[in-house]
Coordinates of N, CA and C in Angstrom, one line a residue:
M660 N 9.3 14.6 -0.5 CA 9.1 14.4 -1.6 C 10.6 14.7 -3.5
L661 N 10.5 13.1 -3.8 CA 12.2 13.1 -4.8 C 11.9 14.5 -6.2
K662 N 12.6 14.8 -6.5 CA 12.3 15.2 -7.3 C 11.3 14.8 -9.0
G663 N 11.1 15.4 -9.6 CA 9.3 15.3 -10.6 C 10.3 16.7 -12.1
G664 N 9.0 16.9 -12.4 CA 9.6 17.9 -13.8 C 7.8 17.6 -14.2
G665 N 8.4 17.6 -15.2 CA 6.5 18.1 -16.6 C 6.5 19.4 -17.5
D666 N 5.9 18.7 -18.3 CA 5.4 19.6 -19.2 C 4.6 20.9 -19.4
E667 N 4.3 21.3 -18.5 CA 3.2 22.4 -18.4 C 2.5 22.7 -20.6
A668 N 3.3 22.8 -20.6 CA 2.4 22.8 -23.2 C 1.8 21.2 -22.8
A669 N 2.5 20.2 -22.7 CA 1.9 19.4 -22.7 C 1.1 18.8 -22.1
G670 N 1.0 19.2 -20.8 CA -0.5 18.7 -19.7 C -0.6 19.0 -18.7
Y671 N 0.7 18.3 -18.9 CA 1.0 17.3 -17.1 C 1.9 18.0 -16.4
T672 N 2.2 17.6 -15.3 CA 3.6 18.2 -14.2 C 3.1 16.5 -13.4
W673 N 4.5 15.9 -12.6 CA 4.8 15.2 -12.3 C 5.3 14.7 -10.9
T674 N 5.2 14.5 -9.7 CA 6.2 14.7 -8.9 C 6.6 12.6 -8.7
Q675 N 6.8 12.4 -7.3 CA 6.7 11.4 -7.1 C 7.6 11.0 -5.8
T676 N 7.4 10.0 -5.2 CA 8.0 9.2 -3.7 C 8.7 8.5 -4.0
D677 N 9.8 8.0 -2.7 CA 10.1 6.7 -3.5 C 8.7 5.2 -3.8
D678 N 7.2 5.3 -3.0 CA 7.0 4.2 -3.6 C 5.2 4.7 -4.3
D679 N 5.4 6.1 -5.1 CA 4.8 6.9 -5.8 C 5.3 7.3 -6.7
V680 N 4.0 7.9 -8.4 CA 4.4 8.2 -8.9 C 2.9 9.2 -9.0
E681 N 2.7 10.7 -9.5 CA 1.3 11.3 -9.3 C 2.2 12.5 -10.5
V682 N 0.4 12.9 -11.3 CA 0.8 12.6 -12.4 C -0.4 13.9 -12.9
R683 N -0.2 15.0 -12.5 CA -1.3 16.6 -12.8 C -1.5 16.6 -13.5
V684 N -2.9 16.3 -15.1 CA -3.7 16.3 -16.0 C -4.5 18.0 -16.2
S685 N -3.9 18.5 -17.3 CA -5.1 19.7 -17.0 C -6.1 19.3 -18.7
G686 N -7.4 19.8 -17.6 CA -8.1 19.4 -18.8 C -9.4 18.6 -17.8
G687 N -9.2 18.7 -16.7 CA -9.8 17.7 -15.8 C -11.2 18.0 -15.1
P688 N -12.5 17.6 -15.6 CA -13.9 18.2 -15.7 C -14.5 18.4 -13.6
S689 N -15.0 19.1 -14.2 CA -16.3 19.7 -13.0 C -17.9 19.5 -13.4
G690 N -18.3 19.3 -12.4 CA -19.6 19.7 -11.4 C -20.1 17.8 -11.2
K691 N -21.3 17.7 -11.2 CA -22.1 16.3 -10.4 C -21.3 15.5 -11.8
G692 N -21.4 14.5 -11.6 CA -21.0 13.2 -12.4 C -19.9 13.4 -12.8
A693 N -17.9 14.1 -12.5 CA -17.5 14.6 -13.1 C -16.6 13.4 -13.1
A694 N -16.5 12.9 -12.1 CA -15.9 11.8 -12.1 C -15.9 10.4 -13.2
K695 N -17.6 11.1 -13.3 CA -17.6 9.2 -14.3 C -17.2 9.4 -15.8
R696 N -16.4 10.6 -16.8 CA -16.6 11.3 -17.3 C -14.7 11.4 -17.6
V697 N -14.6 10.5 -16.7 CA -12.6 10.1 -17.0 C -12.9 8.7 -16.9
K698 N -11.5 8.4 -18.5 CA -10.0 7.4 -17.8 C -9.3 6.9 -17.9
L699 N -9.4 6.3 -16.9 CA -7.8 6.4 -16.7 C -6.9 5.0 -17.2
S700 N -6.3 4.5 -17.8 CA -5.5 3.3 -17.6 C -4.3 3.1 -18.5
V701 N -4.1 2.1 -17.5 CA -2.2 2.1 -17.8 C -1.6 0.3 -18.3
G702 N -2.1 0.0 -18.3 CA -2.2 -1.3 -19.6 C -1.7 -2.4 -18.1
R703 N -0.3 -2.8 -18.5 CA -0.2 -3.6 -17.8 C 0.6 -2.3 -16.8
G704 N 1.2 -1.5 -16.8 CA 1.6 -1.1 -15.2 C 2.5 -0.2 -16.7
E705 N 3.3 -0.3 -17.8 CA 3.6 0.4 -18.6 C 3.6 1.7 -18.9
S706 N 2.2 1.9 -18.9 CA 1.8 3.0 -19.6 C 0.8 4.0 -19.0
L707 N 0.7 5.0 -19.6 CA -1.0 5.8 -19.4 C -1.3 7.0 -19.8
T708 N -2.7 7.0 -20.5 CA -3.0 7.4 -20.9 C -4.4 7.9 -19.7
V709 N -5.0 9.1 -20.0 CA -6.2 10.1 -18.8 C -6.9 10.1 -20.4
S710 N -8.1 10.5 -20.9 CA -9.4 10.7 -21.1 C -10.0 11.0 -20.8
V711 N -11.0 12.6 -21.4 CA -12.1 12.9 -20.7 C -13.6 12.8 -21.6
D712 N -14.4 12.1 -20.9 CA -15.1 12.3 -22.5 C -14.7 11.7 -23.6
G713 N -13.6 10.6 -23.6 CA -13.2 10.6 -24.9 C -13.0 11.4 -25.5
K714 N -11.9 12.2 -25.3 CA -10.9 13.1 -25.6 C -10.2 12.2 -25.6
Q715 N -8.5 12.1 -25.3 CA -7.7 11.9 -24.8 C -6.4 12.9 -24.7
L716 N -6.6 13.4 -22.6 CA -5.6 14.7 -22.4 C -3.9 14.5 -22.1
V717 N -3.9 13.2 -22.5 CA -2.0 12.4 -22.3 C -2.5 11.0 -22.4
S718 N -0.9 11.4 -22.9 CA -0.4 9.6 -23.2 C 0.9 8.8 -23.1
L719 N 1.3 8.5 -22.5 CA 2.7 8.2 -21.8 C 3.1 7.2 -22.5
A720 N 3.7 6.7 -22.4 CA 4.5 5.1 -22.7 C 6.0 5.5 -23.2
P721 N 6.6 4.2 -23.3 CA 6.7 3.8 -22.0 C 7.0 4.4 -20.5
L722 N 6.7 3.6 -19.6 CA 7.3 5.0 -18.4 C 8.1 4.1 -17.9
F723 N 9.5 5.1 -16.8 CA 10.0 4.8 -16.5 C 10.7 3.2 -16.2
D724 N 9.5 3.1 -15.4 CA 9.4 1.8 -14.7 C 8.1 1.3 -14.5
R725 N 7.7 0.4 -14.1 CA 6.4 0.0 -13.7 C 5.8 0.4 -13.1
V726 N 4.5 0.3 -12.6 CA 4.1 0.6 -11.8 C 3.3 -0.5 -11.2
T727 N 2.1 -0.6 -10.5 CA 1.0 -1.7 -10.1 C -0.5 -0.9 -11.1
P728 N -0.8 -1.8 -11.5 CA -2.2 -1.0 -11.8 C -3.6 -1.1 -11.3
D729 N -3.0 -2.3 -10.7 CA -4.4 -1.9 -9.3 C -4.5 -1.0 -8.4
D730 N -3.2 -0.5 -7.9 CA -3.3 0.8 -7.4 C -2.7 2.0 -7.9
C731 N -3.5 1.9 -8.9 CA -4.0 3.8 -9.4 C -4.5 4.0 -9.9
T732 N -5.0 5.1 -9.4 CA -6.4 6.0 -8.1 C -5.9 7.3 -9.4
F733 N -7.5 8.3 -9.9 CA -7.4 9.4 -9.9 C -8.4 10.3 -9.1
T734 N -8.2 11.7 -8.8 CA -9.1 12.7 -7.8 C -8.8 13.2 -9.3
L735 N -9.7 14.5 -9.2 CA -10.4 15.3 -9.4 C -9.6 17.0 -8.4
D736 N -9.6 17.8 -8.7 CA -8.4 19.2 -8.5 C -8.7 20.2 -8.8
E737 N -9.4 20.9 -8.8 CA -9.0 22.0 -9.8 C -8.8 22.5 -11.5
G738 N -9.5 21.3 -12.4 CA -9.2 21.4 -13.0 C -8.7 20.7 -13.6
H739 N -7.8 19.8 -12.9 CA -7.3 18.6 -13.0 C -7.3 17.2 -13.0
V740 N -7.0 16.5 -13.4 CA -6.8 15.2 -13.2 C -5.8 14.3 -12.6
V741 N -5.6 13.8 -11.4 CA -4.5 13.7 -10.3 C -5.0 12.3 -10.3
V742 N -3.3 11.6 -10.9 CA -3.8 10.4 -11.5 C -2.5 9.9 -9.9
T743 N -2.1 9.0 -9.0 CA -1.2 8.3 -8.2 C -1.4 7.3 -8.4
M744 N 0.0 7.0 -9.0 CA 0.5 5.9 -9.3 C 1.8 4.7 -8.5
E745 N 1.1 3.7 -7.8 CA 2.1 3.5 -6.9 C 3.4 2.5 -8.3
K746 N 4.5 2.3 -7.5 CA 5.3 2.0 -8.8 C 5.9 0.5 -7.3
R747 N 5.8 0.2 -9.1 CA 6.4 -1.6 -8.1 C 7.4 -1.6 -8.1
E748 N 8.9 -1.2 -8.1 CA 9.6 -1.3 -7.4 C 10.3 0.4 -6.8
S749 N 10.7 0.0 -4.6 CA 11.0 1.7 -4.3 C 11.8 2.3 -5.1
R750 N 11.7 2.6 -5.7 CA 13.2 3.7 -6.5 C 13.0 4.5 -6.5
P751 N 14.0 6.5 -7.1 CA 13.5 7.4 -7.6 C 13.4 7.5 -9.4
W752 N 12.7 7.3 -9.3 CA 13.1 7.7 -11.2 C 13.5 8.9 -12.1
A753 N 14.7 8.6 -13.0 CA 15.2 9.8 -13.4 C 14.3 10.7 -14.2
A754 N 13.1 10.4 -14.3 CA 12.1 10.4 -15.5 C 11.0 9.7 -15.8
L755 N 9.7 10.9 -16.1 CA 8.4 9.8 -16.1 C 8.7 8.9 -17.1
T756 N 8.8 9.2 -18.9 CA 8.8 8.3 -19.5 C 10.7 7.4 -20.0
I757 N 10.6 6.6 -20.4 CA 11.5 6.1 -20.9 C 12.4 7.1 -22.3
G758 N 13.1 7.6 -22.5 CA 13.1 9.1 -23.5 C 13.2 10.3 -23.4
G759 N 12.3 11.0 -22.0 CA 11.8 11.3 -21.5 C 13.0 11.9 -21.2
S760 N 13.2 13.9 -20.4 CA 14.0 14.0 -20.3 C 14.5 14.4 -19.1
I761 N 15.6 14.5 -18.7 CA 16.1 13.9 -17.1 C 15.6 15.7 -16.1
E762 N 15.2 14.6 -15.0 CA 15.0 15.6 -14.3 C 16.2 15.7 -13.5
Q763 N 17.2 16.6 -12.9 CA 18.0 17.8 -12.5 C 17.6 17.2 -11.2
A764 N 18.0 17.3 -9.7 CA 17.8 17.2 -7.9 C 18.2 18.7 -8.2

């Protein structure tokens, strides 16, 4: 696993492999039908927006590099929306977003 990071105060953390980026967003719903309440958008692969019941939990743009929109998924885990995005190019990212803080290995 390569270095990630994030900002708990902003409501998310992230980790990465050479091929994927995983973003854990706080505020995920629970209970029956919870997944239907989540809306995930990656645009054309340059951004990430996660909303629950129409309330935006996180909006990150532009991402450090592009992801493949058709290969982005989410799961729910103990109050978090866990978004997995496949990188368009297999290589480490220095940060989650352009202009984001550089994470030290």
